[in-house]
Coordinates of C-alpha atoms and ligand atoms in Angstrom, one line a residue:
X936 CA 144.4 -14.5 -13.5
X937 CA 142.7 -14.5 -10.2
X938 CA 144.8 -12.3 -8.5
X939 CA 143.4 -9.0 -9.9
X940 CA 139.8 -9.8 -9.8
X941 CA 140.4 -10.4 -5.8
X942 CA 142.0 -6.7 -6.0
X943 CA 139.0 -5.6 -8.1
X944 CA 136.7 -7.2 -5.5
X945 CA 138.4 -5.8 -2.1
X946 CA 138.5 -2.4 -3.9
X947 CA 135.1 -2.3 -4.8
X948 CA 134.5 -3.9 -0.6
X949 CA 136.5 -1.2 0.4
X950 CA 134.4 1.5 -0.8
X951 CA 134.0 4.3 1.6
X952 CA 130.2 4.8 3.2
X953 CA 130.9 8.5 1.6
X954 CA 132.3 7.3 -2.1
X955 CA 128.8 4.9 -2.0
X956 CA 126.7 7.9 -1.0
X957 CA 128.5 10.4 -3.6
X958 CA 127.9 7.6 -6.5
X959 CA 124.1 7.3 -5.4
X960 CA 123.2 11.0 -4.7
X961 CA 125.4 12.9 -7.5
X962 CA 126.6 10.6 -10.2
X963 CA 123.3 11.1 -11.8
X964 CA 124.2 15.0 -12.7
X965 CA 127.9 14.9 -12.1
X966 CA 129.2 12.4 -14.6
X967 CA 130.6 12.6 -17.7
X968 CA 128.1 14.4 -20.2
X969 CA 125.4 15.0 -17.2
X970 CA 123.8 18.4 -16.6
X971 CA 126.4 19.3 -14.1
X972 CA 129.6 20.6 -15.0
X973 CA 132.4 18.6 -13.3
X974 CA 132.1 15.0 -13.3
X975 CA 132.7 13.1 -9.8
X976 CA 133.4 9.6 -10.8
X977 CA 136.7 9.1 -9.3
X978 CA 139.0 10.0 -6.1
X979 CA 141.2 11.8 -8.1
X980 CA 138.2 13.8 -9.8
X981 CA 136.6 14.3 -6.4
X982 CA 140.0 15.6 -4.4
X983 CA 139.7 19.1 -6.1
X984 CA 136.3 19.9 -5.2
X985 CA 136.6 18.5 -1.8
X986 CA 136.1 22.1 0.0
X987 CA 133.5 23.3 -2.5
X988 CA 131.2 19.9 -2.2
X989 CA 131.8 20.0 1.8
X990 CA 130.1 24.1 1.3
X991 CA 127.5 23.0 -1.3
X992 CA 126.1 20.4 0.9
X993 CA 126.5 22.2 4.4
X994 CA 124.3 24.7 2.4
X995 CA 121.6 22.5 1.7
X996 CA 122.6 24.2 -2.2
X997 CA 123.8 20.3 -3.3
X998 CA 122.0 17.6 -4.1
X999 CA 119.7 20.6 -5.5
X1000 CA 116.2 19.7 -3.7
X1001 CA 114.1 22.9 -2.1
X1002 CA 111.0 21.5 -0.4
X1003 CA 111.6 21.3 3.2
X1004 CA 111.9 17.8 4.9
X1005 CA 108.4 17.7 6.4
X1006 CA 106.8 18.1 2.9
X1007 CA 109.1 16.3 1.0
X1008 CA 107.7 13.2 3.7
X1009 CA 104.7 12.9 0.7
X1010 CA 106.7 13.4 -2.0
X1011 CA 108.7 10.8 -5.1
X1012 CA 112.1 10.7 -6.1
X1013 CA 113.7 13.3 -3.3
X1014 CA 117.4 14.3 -3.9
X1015 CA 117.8 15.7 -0.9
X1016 CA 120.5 13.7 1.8
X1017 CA 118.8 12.2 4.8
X1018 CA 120.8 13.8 8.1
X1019 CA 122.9 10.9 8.4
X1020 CA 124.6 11.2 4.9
X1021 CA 124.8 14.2 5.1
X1022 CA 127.1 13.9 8.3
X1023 CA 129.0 10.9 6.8
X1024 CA 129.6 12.7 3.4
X1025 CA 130.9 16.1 5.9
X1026 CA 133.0 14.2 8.2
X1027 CA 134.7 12.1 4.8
X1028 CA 134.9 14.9 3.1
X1029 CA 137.4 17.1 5.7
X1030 CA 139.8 14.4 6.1
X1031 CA 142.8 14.3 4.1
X1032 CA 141.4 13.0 1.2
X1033 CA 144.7 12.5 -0.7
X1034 CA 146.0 9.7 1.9
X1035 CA 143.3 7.4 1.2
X1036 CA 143.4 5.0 -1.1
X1037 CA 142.5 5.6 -4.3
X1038 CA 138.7 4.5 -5.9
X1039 CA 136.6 4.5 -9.3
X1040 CA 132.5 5.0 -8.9
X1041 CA 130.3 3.8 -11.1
X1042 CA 128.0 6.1 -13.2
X1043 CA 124.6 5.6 -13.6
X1044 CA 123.5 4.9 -16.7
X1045 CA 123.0 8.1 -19.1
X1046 CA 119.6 8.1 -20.5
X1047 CA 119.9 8.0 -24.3
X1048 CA 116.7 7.0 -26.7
X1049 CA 113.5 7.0 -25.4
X1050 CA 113.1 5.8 -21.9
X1051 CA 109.2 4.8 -22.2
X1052 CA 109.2 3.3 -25.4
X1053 CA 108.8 4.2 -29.1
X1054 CA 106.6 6.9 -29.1
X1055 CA 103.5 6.9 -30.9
X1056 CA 104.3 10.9 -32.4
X1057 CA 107.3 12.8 -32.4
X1058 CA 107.7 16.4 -32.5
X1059 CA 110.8 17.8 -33.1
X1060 CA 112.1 21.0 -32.6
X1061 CA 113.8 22.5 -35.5
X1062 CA 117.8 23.5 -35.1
X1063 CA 118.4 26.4 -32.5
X1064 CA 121.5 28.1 -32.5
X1065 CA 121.8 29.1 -28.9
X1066 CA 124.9 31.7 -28.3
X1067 CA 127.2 32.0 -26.4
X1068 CA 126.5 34.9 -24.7
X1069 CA 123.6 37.6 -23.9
X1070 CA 119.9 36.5 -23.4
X1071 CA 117.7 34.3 -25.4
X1072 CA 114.2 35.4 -25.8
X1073 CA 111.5 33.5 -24.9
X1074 CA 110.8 31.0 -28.4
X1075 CA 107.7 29.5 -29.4
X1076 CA 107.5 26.7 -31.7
X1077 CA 103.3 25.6 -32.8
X1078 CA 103.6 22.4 -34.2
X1079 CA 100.5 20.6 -35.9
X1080 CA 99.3 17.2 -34.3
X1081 CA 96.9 16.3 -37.0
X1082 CA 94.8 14.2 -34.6
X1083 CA 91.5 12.8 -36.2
X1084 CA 89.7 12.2 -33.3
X1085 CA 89.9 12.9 -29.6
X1086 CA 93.2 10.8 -28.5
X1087 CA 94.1 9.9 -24.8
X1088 CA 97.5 9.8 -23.7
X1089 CA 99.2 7.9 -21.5
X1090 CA 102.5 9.6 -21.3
X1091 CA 105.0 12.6 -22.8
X1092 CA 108.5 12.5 -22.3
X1093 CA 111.5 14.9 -23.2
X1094 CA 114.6 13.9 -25.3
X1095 CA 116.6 17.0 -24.6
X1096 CA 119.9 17.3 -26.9
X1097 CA 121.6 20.4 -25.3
X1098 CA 121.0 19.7 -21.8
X1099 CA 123.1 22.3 -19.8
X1100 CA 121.7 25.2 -22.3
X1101 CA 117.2 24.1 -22.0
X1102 CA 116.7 26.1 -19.1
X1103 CA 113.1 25.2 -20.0
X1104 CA 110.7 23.8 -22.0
X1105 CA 106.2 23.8 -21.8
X1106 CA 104.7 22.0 -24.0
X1107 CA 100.8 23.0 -24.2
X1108 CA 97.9 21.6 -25.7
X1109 CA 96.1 24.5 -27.8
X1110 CA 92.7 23.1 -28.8
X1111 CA 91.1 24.6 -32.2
X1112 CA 89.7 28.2 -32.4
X1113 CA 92.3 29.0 -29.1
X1114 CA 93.4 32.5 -28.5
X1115 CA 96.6 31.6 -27.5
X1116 CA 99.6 32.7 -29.5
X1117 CA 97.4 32.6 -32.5
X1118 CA 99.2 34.7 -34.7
X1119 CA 102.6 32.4 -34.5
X1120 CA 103.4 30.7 -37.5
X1121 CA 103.4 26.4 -38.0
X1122 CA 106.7 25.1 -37.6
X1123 CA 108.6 28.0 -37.6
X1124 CA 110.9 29.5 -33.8
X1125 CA 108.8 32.8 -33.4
X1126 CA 109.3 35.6 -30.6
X1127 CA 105.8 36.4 -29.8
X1128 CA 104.7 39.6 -28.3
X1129 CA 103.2 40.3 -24.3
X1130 CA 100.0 40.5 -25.9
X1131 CA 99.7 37.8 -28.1
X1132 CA 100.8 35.3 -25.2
X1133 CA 98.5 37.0 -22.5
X1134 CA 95.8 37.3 -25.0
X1135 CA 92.4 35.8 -24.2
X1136 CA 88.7 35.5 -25.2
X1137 CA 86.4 36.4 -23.1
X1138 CA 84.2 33.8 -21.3
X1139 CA 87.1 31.3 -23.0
X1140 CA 87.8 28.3 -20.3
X1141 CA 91.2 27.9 -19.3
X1142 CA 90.7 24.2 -20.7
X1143 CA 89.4 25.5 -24.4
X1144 CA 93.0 28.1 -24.4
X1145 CA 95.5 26.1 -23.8
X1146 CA 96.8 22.9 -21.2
X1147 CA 100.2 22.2 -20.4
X1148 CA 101.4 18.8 -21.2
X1149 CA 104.7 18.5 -19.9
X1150 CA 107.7 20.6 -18.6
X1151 CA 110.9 20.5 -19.2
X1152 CA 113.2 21.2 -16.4
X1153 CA 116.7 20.5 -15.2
X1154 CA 117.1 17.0 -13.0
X1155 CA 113.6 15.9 -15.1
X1156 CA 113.2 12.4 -15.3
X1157 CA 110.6 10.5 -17.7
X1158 CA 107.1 9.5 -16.1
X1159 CA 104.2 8.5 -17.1
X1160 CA 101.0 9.7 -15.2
X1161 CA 100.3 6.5 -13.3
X1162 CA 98.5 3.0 -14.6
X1163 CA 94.8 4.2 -15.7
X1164 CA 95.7 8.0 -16.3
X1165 CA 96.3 9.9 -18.7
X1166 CA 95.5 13.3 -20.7
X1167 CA 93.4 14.1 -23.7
X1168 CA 94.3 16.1 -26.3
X1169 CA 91.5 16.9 -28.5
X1170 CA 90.9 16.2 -32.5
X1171 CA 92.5 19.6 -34.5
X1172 CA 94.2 20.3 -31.2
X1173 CA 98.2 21.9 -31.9
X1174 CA 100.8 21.5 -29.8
X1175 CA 102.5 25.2 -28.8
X1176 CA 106.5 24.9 -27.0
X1177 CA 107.2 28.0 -25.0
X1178 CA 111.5 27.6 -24.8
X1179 CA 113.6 29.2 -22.5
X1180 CA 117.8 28.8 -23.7
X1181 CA 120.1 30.0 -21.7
X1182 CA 123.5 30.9 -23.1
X1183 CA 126.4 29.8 -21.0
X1184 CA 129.6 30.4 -22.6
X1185 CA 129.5 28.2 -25.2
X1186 CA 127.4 28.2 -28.2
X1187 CA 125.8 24.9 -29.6
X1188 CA 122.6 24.3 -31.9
X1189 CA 120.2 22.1 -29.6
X1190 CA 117.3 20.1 -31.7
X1191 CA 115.3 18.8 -28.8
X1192 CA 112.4 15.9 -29.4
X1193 CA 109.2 15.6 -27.6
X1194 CA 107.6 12.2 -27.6
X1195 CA 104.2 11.5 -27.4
X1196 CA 102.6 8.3 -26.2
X1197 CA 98.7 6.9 -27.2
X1198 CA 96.7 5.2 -24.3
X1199 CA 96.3 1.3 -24.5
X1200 CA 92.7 1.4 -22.9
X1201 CA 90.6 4.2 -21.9
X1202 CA 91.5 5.1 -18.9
X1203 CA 89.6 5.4 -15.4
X1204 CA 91.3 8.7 -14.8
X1205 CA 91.8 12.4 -16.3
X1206 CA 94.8 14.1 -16.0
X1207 CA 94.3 17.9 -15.9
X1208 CA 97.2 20.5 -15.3
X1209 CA 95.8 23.8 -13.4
X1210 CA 97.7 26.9 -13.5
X1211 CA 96.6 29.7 -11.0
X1212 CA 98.4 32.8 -11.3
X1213 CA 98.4 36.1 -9.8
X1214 CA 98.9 38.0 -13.1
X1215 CA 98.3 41.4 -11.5
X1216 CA 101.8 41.5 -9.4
X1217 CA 103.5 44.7 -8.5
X1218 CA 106.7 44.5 -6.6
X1219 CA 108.1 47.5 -4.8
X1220 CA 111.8 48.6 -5.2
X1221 CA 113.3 47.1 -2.6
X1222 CA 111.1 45.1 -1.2
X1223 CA 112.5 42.3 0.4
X1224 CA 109.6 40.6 1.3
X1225 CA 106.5 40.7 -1.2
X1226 CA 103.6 38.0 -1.1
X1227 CA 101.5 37.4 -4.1
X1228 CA 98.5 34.9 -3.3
X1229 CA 96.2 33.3 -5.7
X1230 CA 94.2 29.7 -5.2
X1231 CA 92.4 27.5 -7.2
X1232 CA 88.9 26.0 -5.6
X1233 CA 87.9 22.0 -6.9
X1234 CA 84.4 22.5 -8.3
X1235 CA 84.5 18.6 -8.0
X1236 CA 86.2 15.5 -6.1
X1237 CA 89.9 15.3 -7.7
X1238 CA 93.4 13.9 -6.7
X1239 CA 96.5 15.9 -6.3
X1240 CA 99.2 14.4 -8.7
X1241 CA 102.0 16.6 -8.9
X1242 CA 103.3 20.5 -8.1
X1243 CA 105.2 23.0 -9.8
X1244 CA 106.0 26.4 -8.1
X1245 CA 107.3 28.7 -10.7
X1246 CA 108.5 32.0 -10.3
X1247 CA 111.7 33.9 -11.3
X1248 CA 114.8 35.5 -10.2
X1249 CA 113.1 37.6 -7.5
X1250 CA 111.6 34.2 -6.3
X1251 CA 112.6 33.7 -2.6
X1252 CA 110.1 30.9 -1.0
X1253 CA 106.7 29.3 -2.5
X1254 CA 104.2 27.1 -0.3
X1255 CA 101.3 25.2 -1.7
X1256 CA 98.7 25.0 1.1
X1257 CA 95.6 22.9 1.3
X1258 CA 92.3 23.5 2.7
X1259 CA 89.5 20.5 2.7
X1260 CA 85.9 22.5 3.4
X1261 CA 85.3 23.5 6.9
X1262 CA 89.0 22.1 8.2
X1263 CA 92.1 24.4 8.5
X1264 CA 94.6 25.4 5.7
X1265 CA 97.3 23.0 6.2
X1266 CA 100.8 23.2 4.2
X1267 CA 101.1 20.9 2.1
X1268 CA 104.2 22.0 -0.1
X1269 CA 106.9 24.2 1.8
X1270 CA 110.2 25.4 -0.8
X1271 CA 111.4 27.8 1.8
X1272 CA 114.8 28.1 -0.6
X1273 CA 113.1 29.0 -4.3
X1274 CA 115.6 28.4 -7.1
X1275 CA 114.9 30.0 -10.5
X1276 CA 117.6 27.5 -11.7
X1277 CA 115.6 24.8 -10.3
X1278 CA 112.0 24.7 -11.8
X1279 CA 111.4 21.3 -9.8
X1280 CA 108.2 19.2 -10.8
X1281 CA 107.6 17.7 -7.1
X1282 CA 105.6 14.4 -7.4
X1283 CA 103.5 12.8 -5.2
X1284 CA 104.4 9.5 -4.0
X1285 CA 100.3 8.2 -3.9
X1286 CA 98.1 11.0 -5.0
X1287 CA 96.8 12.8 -3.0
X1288 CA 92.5 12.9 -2.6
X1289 CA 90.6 16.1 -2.6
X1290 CA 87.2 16.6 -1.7
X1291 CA 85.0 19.3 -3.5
X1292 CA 85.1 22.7 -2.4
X1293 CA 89.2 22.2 -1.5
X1294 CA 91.0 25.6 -1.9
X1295 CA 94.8 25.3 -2.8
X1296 CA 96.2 28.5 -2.3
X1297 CA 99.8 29.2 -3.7
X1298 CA 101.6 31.8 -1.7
X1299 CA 105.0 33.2 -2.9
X1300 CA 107.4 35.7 -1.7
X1301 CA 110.0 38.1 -3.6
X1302 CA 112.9 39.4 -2.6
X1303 CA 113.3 42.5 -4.6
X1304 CA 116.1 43.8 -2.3
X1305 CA 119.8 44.1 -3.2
X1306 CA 120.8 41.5 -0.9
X1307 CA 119.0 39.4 -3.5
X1308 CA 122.4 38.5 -5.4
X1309 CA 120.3 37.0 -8.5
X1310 CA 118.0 40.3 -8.1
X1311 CA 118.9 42.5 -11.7
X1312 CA 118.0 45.6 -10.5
X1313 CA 116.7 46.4 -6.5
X1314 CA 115.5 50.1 -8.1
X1315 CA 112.6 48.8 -10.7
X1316 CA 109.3 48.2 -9.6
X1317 CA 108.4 44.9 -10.6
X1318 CA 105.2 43.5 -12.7
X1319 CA 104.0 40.1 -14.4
X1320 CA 106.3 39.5 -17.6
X1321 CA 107.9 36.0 -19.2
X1322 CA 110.8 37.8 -19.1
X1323 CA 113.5 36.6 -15.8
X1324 CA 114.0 40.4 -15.0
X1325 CA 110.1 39.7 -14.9
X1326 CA 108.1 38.0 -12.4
X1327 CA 105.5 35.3 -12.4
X1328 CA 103.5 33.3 -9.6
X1329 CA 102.1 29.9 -10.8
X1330 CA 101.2 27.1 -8.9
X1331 CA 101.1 24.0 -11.8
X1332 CA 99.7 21.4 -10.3
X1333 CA 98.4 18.1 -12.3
X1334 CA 95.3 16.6 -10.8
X1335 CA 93.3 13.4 -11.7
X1336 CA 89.8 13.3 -12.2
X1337 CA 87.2 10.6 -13.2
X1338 CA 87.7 10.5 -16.9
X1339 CA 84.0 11.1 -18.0
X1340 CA 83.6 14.2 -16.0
X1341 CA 83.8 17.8 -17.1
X1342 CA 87.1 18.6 -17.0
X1343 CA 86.2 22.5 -16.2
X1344 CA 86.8 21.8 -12.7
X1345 CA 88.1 24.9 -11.5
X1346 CA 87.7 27.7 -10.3
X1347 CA 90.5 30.4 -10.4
X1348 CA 90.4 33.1 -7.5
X1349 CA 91.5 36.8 -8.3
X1350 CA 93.9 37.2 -6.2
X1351 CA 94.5 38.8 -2.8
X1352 CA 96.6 41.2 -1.9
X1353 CA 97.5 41.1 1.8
X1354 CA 97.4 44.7 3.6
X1355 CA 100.7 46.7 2.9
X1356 CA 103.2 45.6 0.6
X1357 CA 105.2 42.6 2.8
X1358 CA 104.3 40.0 4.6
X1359 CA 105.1 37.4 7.2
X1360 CA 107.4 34.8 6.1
X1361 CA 109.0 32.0 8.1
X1362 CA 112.8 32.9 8.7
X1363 CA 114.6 31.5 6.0
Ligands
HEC2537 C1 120.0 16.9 -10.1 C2 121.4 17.1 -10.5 C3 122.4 17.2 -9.5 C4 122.7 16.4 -8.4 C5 121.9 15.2 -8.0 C6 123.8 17.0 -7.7 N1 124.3 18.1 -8.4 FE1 125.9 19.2 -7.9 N2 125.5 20.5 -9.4 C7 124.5 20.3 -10.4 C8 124.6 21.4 -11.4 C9 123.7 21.5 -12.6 C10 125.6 22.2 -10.9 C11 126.2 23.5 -11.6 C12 125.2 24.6 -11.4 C13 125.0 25.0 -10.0 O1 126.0 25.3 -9.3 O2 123.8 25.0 -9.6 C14 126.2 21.6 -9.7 C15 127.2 22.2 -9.0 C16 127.8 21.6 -7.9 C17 129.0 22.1 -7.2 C18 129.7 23.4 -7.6 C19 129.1 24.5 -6.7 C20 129.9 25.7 -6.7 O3 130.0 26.3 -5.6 O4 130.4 26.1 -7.8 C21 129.3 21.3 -6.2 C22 130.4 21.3 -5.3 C23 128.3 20.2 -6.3 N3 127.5 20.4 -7.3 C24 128.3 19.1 -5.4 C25 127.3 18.1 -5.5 C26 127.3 17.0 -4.5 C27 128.3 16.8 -3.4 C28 126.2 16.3 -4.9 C29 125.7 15.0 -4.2 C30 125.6 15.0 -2.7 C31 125.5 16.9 -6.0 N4 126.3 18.0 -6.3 C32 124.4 16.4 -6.6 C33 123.6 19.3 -10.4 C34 123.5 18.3 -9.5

């Protein structure tokens, strides 16, 4: 009886450095069942993709993480290798793998149920059938919430079914009498039109159209907004999901959950998400180098939570900068390698303390070129749209605020165009 529990224990000694760092750095998307599509769990299952992991990682393209090592310094939950496993995976990995001995990793645990607890509301999506082939237009889904008062909430989280075909998912927060996609039905998948989603009031707050609550994106992982945060939804507000499917050569119905989570206390803290947006884009044919620029400047003191670059296929690098009144603009979030694939939420380890008058300005650059390989057509010139043969500049960010103040804090700038249609960006 002993004897094979000492084997089991000097294999599991005998670990190579590079098996521990594959089990702790990949297992989590490249098991059995995870988002990736090969599972790495053993020697045998790693041998074959030796070459093609040695590649992925020498391109920075594996673990996928795009916010450059100084900024990433601030930020929670990093994929990226630090240099040193990075060398130790490298060197492992161009030896003759099959003359070593042979090894089992352990996979993390997959995440089924609800990882923060029974909700308080669920809203389920009903059954999509996504395809197997061609493109999935943009589906909204208004669900009621049926609050009866004002609620606080403490926390959202995501209990995605089909996880390799949700490219996407925003859930927003449309209070009553909104403008936003007003015309879609309750509880039924709708394709609505440019208009109705771009359609606005005028003098309507940003905060009285709609608020995002939570995103949805590959490599998420359940959070709450911190001890003595959270977000308030308001009495005869609806909840709105804007979903992006992606087909991928195999069809599947997905019937995705969002789960909702009521405050305990009232907290200290307000959790706001701001969207700026340059909305008034226009890409050359071509151009390899386009900068769009819009900020948002704090009316009032606030704390910087989380960001959320988003942009589309023409998307080549996004920084966040910050600038406290009368200092220098510093950068605070650098993704010189923008993924479409990858709409990363990058949180902040401590938030982050922002005096008023800050400006956050959201640079991002488009690559509009053929040498572009996601790029769908170099010859089109190139406006705002939801569409990924569209393009979009957003800089989400969630900030905190003290809960009793006026969450209209604020201000969106129209954006400015630099002279001439590209602009300086660092080498990539
Ligand atoms: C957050 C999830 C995630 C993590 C962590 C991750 N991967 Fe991946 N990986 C993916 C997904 C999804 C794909 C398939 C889509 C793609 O290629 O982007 C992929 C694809 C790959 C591929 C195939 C690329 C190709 O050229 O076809 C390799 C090789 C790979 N990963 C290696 C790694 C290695 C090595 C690690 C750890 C050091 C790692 N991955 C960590 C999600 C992940």
């Amino acid at each position: 009886m002993l004897f094979p529990l000492a084997i089991l224990a000097f294999q599991a000694a005998a670990l190579p450095e590079a098996a521990k760092i594959i089990e702790s750095r990949c297992l989590a998307c490249h098991q059995q069942g995870g988002i990736a599509p090969m599972a790495f769990n053993s020697s045998e299952a790693i041998r074959p993709w030796a070459k093609a992991m040695r590649q992925s990682i020498l391109k920075g393209a594996m673990p996928p993480w795009h916010a450059d090592a100084a900024s990433s310094v601030h930020l929670a939950r990093v994929r990226a290798l630090t240099p040193a496993q990075k060398q130790t995976l490298l060197d492992w990995l161009s030896t003759d793998l099959s003359t070593q001995p042979p090894f089992e990793l352990q996979s993390p645990s997959q995440p089924t149920g609800w990882q923060l607890g029974k909700p308080d509301i669920v809203l389920r999506i009903p059954d999509f059938p996504v395809p197997a082939n061609g493109t999935v237009q943009y589906t909204f889904l208004v669900s009621k919430l049926n609050l009866p008062a004002d609620q606080w909430i403490s926390a959202a989280e995501w209990k995605i079914d089909q996880r390799q075909l949700v490219h996407h998912i925003n859930a927003f927060v449309r209070p009553k009498g909104s403008s936003y996609v007003k015309q879609a039905p309750v509880g039924q998948m709708y394709v609505a039109s440019r208009e109705e989603r771009a359609a606005r009031l005028t003098e309507e707050r940003e905060i009285d159209r709609r608020e995002l609550l939570l995103g949805y994106e590959p490599g998420y992982l359940p959070q709450t907004w911190g001890e003595g945060r959270a977000k308030r939804i308001k009495a005869g507000s609806d909840m709105v999901f804007e979903i992006h499917y992606t087909a991928n050569g195999k069809s599947a119905v997905d019937s995705s959950e969002l789960g909702i989570y009521f405050a305990k206390a009232p907290p200290r803290e307000r959790v706001l998400t701001i969207s700026p947006a340059d909305s008034k884009l226009e890409i050359p044919p071509g151009d390899a180098n386009y900068k769009s620029f819009v900020t948002a400047t704090l009316l009032d003191d606030a704390k910087l939570v989380s960001l959320q670059p988003h942009m589309h296929l023409r998307g080549k690098a996004y920084q966040i900068a910050i600038q406290a009144p009368g200092s220098e603009s510093n950068t605070f979030l650098n993704v010189p390698n923008y993924d479409f694939n990858w709409q990363t939420t990058y949180f902040l380890k401590e938030p982050l303390p922002l005096t008023k008058g800050t400006i956050l300005a959201c640079t991002a650059w488009f690559d509009n070129s053929p040498n572009n390989r996601f790029n769908p057509d170099p010859t089109k010139t190139i406006l705002w749209g939801d569409q990924s043969w569209e393009e979009m500049n957003v800089g989400f960010m969630e900030i905190a605020i003290p809960a009793n103040r006026d969450p209209d804090v604020v201000k969106l700038s129209g954006t400015t165009r630099p002279a001439g249609p590209s602009a300086a960006i660092p080498p990539r």
